[in-house]
mmCIF file with all atom_site columns, C-alpha atoms in Angstrom:
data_model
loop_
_atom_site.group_PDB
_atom_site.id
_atom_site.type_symbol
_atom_site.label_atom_id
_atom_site.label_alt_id
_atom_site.label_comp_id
_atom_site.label_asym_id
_atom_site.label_entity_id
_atom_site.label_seq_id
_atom_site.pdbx_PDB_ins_code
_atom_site.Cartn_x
_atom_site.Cartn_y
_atom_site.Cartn_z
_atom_site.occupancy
_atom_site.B_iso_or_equiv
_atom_site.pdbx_formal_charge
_atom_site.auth_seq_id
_atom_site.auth_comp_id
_atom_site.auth_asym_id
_atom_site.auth_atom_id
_atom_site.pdbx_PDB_model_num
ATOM 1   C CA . UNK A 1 1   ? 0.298   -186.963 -178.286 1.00 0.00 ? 1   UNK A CA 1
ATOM 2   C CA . UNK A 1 2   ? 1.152   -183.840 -176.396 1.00 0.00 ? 2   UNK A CA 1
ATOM 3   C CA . UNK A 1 3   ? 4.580   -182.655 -175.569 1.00 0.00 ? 3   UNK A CA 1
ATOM 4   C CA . UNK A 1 4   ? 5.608   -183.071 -171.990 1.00 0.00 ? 4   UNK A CA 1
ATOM 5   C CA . UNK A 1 5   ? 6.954   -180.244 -170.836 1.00 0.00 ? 5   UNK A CA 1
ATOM 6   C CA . UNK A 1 6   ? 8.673   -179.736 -167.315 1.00 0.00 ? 6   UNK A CA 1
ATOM 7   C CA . UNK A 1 7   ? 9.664   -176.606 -165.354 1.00 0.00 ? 7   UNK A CA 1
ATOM 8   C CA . UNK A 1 8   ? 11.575  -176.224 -161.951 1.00 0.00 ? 8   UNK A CA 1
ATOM 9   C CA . UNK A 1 9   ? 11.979  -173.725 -159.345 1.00 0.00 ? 9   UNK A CA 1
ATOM 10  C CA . UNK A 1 10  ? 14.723  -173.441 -156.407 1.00 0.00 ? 10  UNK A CA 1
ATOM 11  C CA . UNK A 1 11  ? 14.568  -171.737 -152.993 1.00 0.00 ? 11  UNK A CA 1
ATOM 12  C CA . UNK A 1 12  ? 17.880  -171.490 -150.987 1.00 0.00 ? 12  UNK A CA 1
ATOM 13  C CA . UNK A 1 13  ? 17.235  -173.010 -147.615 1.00 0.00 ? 13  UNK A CA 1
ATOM 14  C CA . UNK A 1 14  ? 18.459  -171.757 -144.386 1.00 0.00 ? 14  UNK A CA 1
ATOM 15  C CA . UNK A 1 15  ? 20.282  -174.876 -142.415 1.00 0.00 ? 15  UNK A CA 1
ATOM 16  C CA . UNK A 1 16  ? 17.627  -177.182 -140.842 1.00 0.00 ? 16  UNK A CA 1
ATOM 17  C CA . UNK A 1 17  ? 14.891  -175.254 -142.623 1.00 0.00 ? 17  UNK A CA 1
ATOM 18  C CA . UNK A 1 18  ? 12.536  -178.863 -143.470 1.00 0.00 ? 18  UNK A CA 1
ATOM 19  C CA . UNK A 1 19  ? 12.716  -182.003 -142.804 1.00 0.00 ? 19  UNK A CA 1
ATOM 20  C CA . UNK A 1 20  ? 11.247  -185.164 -144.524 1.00 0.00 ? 20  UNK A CA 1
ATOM 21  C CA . UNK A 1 21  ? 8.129   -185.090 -142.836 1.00 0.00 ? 21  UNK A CA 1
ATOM 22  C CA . UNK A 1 22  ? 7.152   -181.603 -144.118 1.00 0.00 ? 22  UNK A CA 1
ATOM 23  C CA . UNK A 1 23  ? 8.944   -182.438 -147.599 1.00 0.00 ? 23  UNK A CA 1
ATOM 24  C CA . UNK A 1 24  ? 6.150   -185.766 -147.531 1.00 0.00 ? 24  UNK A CA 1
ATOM 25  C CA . UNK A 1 25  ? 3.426   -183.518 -146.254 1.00 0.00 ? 25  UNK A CA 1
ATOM 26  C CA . UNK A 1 26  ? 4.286   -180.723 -148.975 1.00 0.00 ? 26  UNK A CA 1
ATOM 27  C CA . UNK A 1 27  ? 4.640   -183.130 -151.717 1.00 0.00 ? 27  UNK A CA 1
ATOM 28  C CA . UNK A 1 28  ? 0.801   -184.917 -150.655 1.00 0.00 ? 28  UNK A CA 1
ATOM 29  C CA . UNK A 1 29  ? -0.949  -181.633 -151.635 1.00 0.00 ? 29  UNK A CA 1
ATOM 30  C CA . UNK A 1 30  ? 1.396   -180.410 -154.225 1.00 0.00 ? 30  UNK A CA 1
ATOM 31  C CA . UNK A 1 31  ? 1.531   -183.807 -155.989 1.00 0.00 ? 31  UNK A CA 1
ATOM 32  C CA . UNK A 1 32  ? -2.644  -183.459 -156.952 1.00 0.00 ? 32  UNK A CA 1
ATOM 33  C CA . UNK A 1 33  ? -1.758  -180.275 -159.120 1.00 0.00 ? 33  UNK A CA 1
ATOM 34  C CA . UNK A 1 34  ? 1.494   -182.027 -161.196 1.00 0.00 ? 34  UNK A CA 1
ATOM 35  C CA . UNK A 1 35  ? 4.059   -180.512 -158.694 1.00 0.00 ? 35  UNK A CA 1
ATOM 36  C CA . UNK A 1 36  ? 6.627   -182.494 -156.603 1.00 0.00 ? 36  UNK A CA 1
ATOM 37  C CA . UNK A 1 37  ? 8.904   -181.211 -154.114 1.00 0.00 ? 37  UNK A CA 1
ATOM 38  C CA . UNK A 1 38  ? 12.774  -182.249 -153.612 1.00 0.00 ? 38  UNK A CA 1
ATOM 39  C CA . UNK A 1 39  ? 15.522  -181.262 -150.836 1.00 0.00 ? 39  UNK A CA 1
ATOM 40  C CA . UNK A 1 40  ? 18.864  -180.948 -153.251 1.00 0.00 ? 40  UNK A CA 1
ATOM 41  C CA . UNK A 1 41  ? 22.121  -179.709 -151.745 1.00 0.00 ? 41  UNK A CA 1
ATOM 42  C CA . UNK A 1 42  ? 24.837  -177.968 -154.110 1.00 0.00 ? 42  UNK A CA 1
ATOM 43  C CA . UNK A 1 43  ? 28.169  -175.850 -153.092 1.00 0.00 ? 43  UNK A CA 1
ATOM 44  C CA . UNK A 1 44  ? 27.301  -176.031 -148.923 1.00 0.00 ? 44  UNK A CA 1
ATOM 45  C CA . UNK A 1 45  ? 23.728  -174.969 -149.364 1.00 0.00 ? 45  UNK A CA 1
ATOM 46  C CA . UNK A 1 46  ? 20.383  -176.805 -149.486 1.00 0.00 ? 46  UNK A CA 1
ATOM 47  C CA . UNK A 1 47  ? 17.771  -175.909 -151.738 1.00 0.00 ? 47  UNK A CA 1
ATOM 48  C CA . UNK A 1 48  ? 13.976  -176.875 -151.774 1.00 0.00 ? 48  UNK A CA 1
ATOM 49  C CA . UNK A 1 49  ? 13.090  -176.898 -155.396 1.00 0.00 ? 49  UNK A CA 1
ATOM 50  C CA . UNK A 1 50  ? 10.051  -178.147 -157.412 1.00 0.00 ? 50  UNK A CA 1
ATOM 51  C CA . UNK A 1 51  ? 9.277   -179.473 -160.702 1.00 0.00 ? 51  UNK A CA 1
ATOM 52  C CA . UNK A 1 52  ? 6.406   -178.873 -162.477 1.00 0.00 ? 52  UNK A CA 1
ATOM 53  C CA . UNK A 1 53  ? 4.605   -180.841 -164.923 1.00 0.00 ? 53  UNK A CA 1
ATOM 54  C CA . UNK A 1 54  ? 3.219   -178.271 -167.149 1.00 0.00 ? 54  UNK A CA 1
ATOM 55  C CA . UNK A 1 55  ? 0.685   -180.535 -168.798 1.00 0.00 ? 55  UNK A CA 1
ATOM 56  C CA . UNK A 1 56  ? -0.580  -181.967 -165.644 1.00 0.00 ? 56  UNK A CA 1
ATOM 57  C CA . UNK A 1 57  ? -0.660  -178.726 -164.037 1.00 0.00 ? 57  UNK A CA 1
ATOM 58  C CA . UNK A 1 58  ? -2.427  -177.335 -166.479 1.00 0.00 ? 58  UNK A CA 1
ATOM 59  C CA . UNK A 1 59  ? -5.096  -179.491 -167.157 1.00 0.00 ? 59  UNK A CA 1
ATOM 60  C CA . UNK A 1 60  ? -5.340  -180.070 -162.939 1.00 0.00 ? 60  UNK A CA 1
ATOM 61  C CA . UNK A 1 61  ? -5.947  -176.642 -162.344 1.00 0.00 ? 61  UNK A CA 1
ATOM 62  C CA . UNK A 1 62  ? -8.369  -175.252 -165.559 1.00 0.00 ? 62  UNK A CA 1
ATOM 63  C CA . UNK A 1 63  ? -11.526 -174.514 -165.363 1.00 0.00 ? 63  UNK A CA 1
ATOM 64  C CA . UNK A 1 64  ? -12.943 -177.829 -165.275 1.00 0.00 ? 64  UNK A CA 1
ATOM 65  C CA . UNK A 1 65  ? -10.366 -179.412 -163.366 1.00 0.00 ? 65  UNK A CA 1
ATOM 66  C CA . UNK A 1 66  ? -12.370 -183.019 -161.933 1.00 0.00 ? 66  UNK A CA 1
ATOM 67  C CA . UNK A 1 67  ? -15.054 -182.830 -164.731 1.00 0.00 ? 67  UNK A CA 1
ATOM 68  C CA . UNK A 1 68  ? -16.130 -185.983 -165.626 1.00 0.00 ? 68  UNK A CA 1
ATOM 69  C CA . UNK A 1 69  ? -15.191 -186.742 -169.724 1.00 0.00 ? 69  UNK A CA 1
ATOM 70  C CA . UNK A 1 70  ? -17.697 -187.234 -171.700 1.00 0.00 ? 70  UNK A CA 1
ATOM 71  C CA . UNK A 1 71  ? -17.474 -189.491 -174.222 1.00 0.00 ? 71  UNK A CA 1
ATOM 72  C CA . UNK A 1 72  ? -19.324 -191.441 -176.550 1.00 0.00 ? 72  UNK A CA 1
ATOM 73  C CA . UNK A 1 73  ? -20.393 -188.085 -179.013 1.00 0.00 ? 73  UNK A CA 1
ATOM 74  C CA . UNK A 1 74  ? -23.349 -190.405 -181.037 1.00 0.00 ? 74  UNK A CA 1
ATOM 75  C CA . UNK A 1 75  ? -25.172 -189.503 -183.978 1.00 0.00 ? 75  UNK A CA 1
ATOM 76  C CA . UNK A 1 76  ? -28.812 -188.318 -183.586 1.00 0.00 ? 76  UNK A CA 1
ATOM 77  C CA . UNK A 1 77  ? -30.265 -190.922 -185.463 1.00 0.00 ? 77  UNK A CA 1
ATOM 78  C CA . UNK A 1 78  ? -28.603 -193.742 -183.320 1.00 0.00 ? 78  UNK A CA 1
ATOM 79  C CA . UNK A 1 79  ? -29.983 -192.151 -180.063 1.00 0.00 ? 79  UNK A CA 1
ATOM 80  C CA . UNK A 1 80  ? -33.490 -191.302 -181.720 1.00 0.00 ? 80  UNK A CA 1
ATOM 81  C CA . UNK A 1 81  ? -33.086 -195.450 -182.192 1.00 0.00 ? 81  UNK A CA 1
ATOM 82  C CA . UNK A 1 82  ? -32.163 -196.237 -178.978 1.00 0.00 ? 82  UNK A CA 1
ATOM 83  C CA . UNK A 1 83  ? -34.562 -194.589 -177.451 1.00 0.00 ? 83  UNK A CA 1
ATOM 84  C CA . UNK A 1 84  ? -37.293 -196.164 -179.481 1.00 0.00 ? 84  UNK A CA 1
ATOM 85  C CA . UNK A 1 85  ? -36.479 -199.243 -177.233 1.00 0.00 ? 85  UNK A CA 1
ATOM 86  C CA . UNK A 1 86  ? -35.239 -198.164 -174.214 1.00 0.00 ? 86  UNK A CA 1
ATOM 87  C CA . UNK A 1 87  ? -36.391 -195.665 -171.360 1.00 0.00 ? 87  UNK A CA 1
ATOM 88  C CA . UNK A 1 88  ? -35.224 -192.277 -171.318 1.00 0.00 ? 88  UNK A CA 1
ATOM 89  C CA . UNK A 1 89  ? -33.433 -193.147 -168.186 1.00 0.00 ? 89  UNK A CA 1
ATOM 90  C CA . UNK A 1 90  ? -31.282 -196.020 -170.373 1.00 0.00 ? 90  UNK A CA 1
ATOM 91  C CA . UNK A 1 91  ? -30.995 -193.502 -173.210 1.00 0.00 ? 91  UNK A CA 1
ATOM 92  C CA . UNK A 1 92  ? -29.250 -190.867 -170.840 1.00 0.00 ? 92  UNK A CA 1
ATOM 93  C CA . UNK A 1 93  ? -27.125 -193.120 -169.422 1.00 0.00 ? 93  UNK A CA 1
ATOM 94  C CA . UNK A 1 94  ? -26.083 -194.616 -173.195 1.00 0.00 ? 94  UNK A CA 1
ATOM 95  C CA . UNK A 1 95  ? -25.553 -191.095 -173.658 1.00 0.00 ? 95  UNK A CA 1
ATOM 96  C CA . UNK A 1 96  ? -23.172 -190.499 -170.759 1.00 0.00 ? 96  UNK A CA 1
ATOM 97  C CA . UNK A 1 97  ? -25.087 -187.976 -169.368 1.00 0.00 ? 97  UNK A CA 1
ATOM 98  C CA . UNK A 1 98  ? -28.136 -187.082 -166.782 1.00 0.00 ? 98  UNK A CA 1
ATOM 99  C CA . UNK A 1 99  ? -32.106 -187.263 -167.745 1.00 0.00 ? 99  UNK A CA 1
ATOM 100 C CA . UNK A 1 100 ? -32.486 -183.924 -167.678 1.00 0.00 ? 100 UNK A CA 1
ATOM 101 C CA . UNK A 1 101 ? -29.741 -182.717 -170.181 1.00 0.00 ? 101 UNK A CA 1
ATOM 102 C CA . UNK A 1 102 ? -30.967 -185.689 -172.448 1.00 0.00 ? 102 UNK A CA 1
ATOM 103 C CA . UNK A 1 103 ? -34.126 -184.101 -172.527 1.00 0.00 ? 103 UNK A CA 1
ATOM 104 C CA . UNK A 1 104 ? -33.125 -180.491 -172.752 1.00 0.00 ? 104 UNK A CA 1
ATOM 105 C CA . UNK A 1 105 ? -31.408 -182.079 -176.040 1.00 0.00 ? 105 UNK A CA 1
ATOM 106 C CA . UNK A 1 106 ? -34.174 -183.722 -177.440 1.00 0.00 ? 106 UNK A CA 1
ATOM 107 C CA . UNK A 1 107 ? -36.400 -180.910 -176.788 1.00 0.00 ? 107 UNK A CA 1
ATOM 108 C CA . UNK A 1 108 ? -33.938 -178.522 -178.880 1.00 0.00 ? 108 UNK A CA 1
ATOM 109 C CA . UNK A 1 109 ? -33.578 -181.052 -181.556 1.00 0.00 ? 109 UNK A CA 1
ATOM 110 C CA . UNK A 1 110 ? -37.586 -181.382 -181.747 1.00 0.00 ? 110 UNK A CA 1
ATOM 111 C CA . UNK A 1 111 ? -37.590 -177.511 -181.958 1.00 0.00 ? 111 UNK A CA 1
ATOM 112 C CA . UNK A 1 112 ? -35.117 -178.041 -184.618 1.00 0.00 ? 112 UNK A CA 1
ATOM 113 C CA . UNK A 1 113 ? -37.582 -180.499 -186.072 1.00 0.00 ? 113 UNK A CA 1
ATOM 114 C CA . UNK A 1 114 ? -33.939 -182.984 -186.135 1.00 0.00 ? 114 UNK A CA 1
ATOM 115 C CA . UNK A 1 115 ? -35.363 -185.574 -183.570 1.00 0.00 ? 115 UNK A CA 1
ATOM 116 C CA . UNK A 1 116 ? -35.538 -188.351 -186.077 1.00 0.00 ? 116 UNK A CA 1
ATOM 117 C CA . UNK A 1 117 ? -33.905 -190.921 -187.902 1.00 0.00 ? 117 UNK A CA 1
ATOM 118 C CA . UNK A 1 118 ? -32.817 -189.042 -190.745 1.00 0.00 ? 118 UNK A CA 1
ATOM 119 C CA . UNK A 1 119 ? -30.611 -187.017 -189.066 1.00 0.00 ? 119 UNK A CA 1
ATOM 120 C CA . UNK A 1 120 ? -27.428 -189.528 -189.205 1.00 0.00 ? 120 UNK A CA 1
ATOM 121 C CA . UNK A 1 121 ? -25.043 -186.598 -189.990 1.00 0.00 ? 121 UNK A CA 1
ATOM 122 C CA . UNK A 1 122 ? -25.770 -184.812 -186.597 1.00 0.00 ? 122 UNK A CA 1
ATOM 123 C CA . UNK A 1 123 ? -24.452 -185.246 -183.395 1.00 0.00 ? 123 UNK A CA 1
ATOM 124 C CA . UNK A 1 124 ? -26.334 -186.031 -180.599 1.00 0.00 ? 124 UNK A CA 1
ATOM 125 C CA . UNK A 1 125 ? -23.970 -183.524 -178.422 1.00 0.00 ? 125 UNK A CA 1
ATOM 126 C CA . UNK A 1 126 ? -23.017 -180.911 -181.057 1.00 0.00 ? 126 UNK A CA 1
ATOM 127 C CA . UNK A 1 127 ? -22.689 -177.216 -179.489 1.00 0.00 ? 127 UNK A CA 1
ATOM 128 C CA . UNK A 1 128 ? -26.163 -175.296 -178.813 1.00 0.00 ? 128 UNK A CA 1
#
């Protein structure tokens, strides 16, 4: 399991600066990307500071921030099965993934001359 790690920044504020409403506000778009916002007050001055989830931030914000995961990483000869049976449709979906890249894979594997049963040790989503 990954470390948690936290980090946190602080910005003197000048006296009435924010208010809760803008703290909520700030804290509603900040909060998608790991970050929350907090109104602390030490030696007469108030300070706006933030804490940042590092993990969160950083897989929130990467380069495929909202991709869906895909799971379910099969072996060739299970899907080649499958899809004995089933539509191509079915198989994509047993697949996690659209018609199109299902048969973009099958067409490399047949290029391959791996689109078979035999081919247990493979799997079905292994890097082109």
């Amino acid at each position: 399991m990954a470390e948690h790690t936290s980090k946190s920044l602080k910005f003197r504020l000048q006296p009435s600066n924010m208010d809760e409403e803008q703290l909520q506000i700030l804290n509603a778009y900040l909060g998608k990307i790991g970050i929350s916002a907090a109104i602390t007050s030490s030696n007469n001055y108030s300070y706006l500071s933030f804490d940042i989830d590092s993990n969160e931030y950083r897989r929130k914000t990467s380069r495929y921030a909202g991709a869906k995961y895909v799971g379910n990483d099969r072996p060739v000869s299970e899907v080649f099965l499958y899809n004995q049976t089933h539509t191509a449709r079915e198989t994509a979906e047993y697949c996690n993934m659209s018609v199109r890249t299902f048969y973009r894979h099958v067409s490399r594997l047949k290029a391959r001359d791996m689109w078979n049963a035999d081919a247990a040790f493979i799997s079905f989503k292994s890097e082109w």
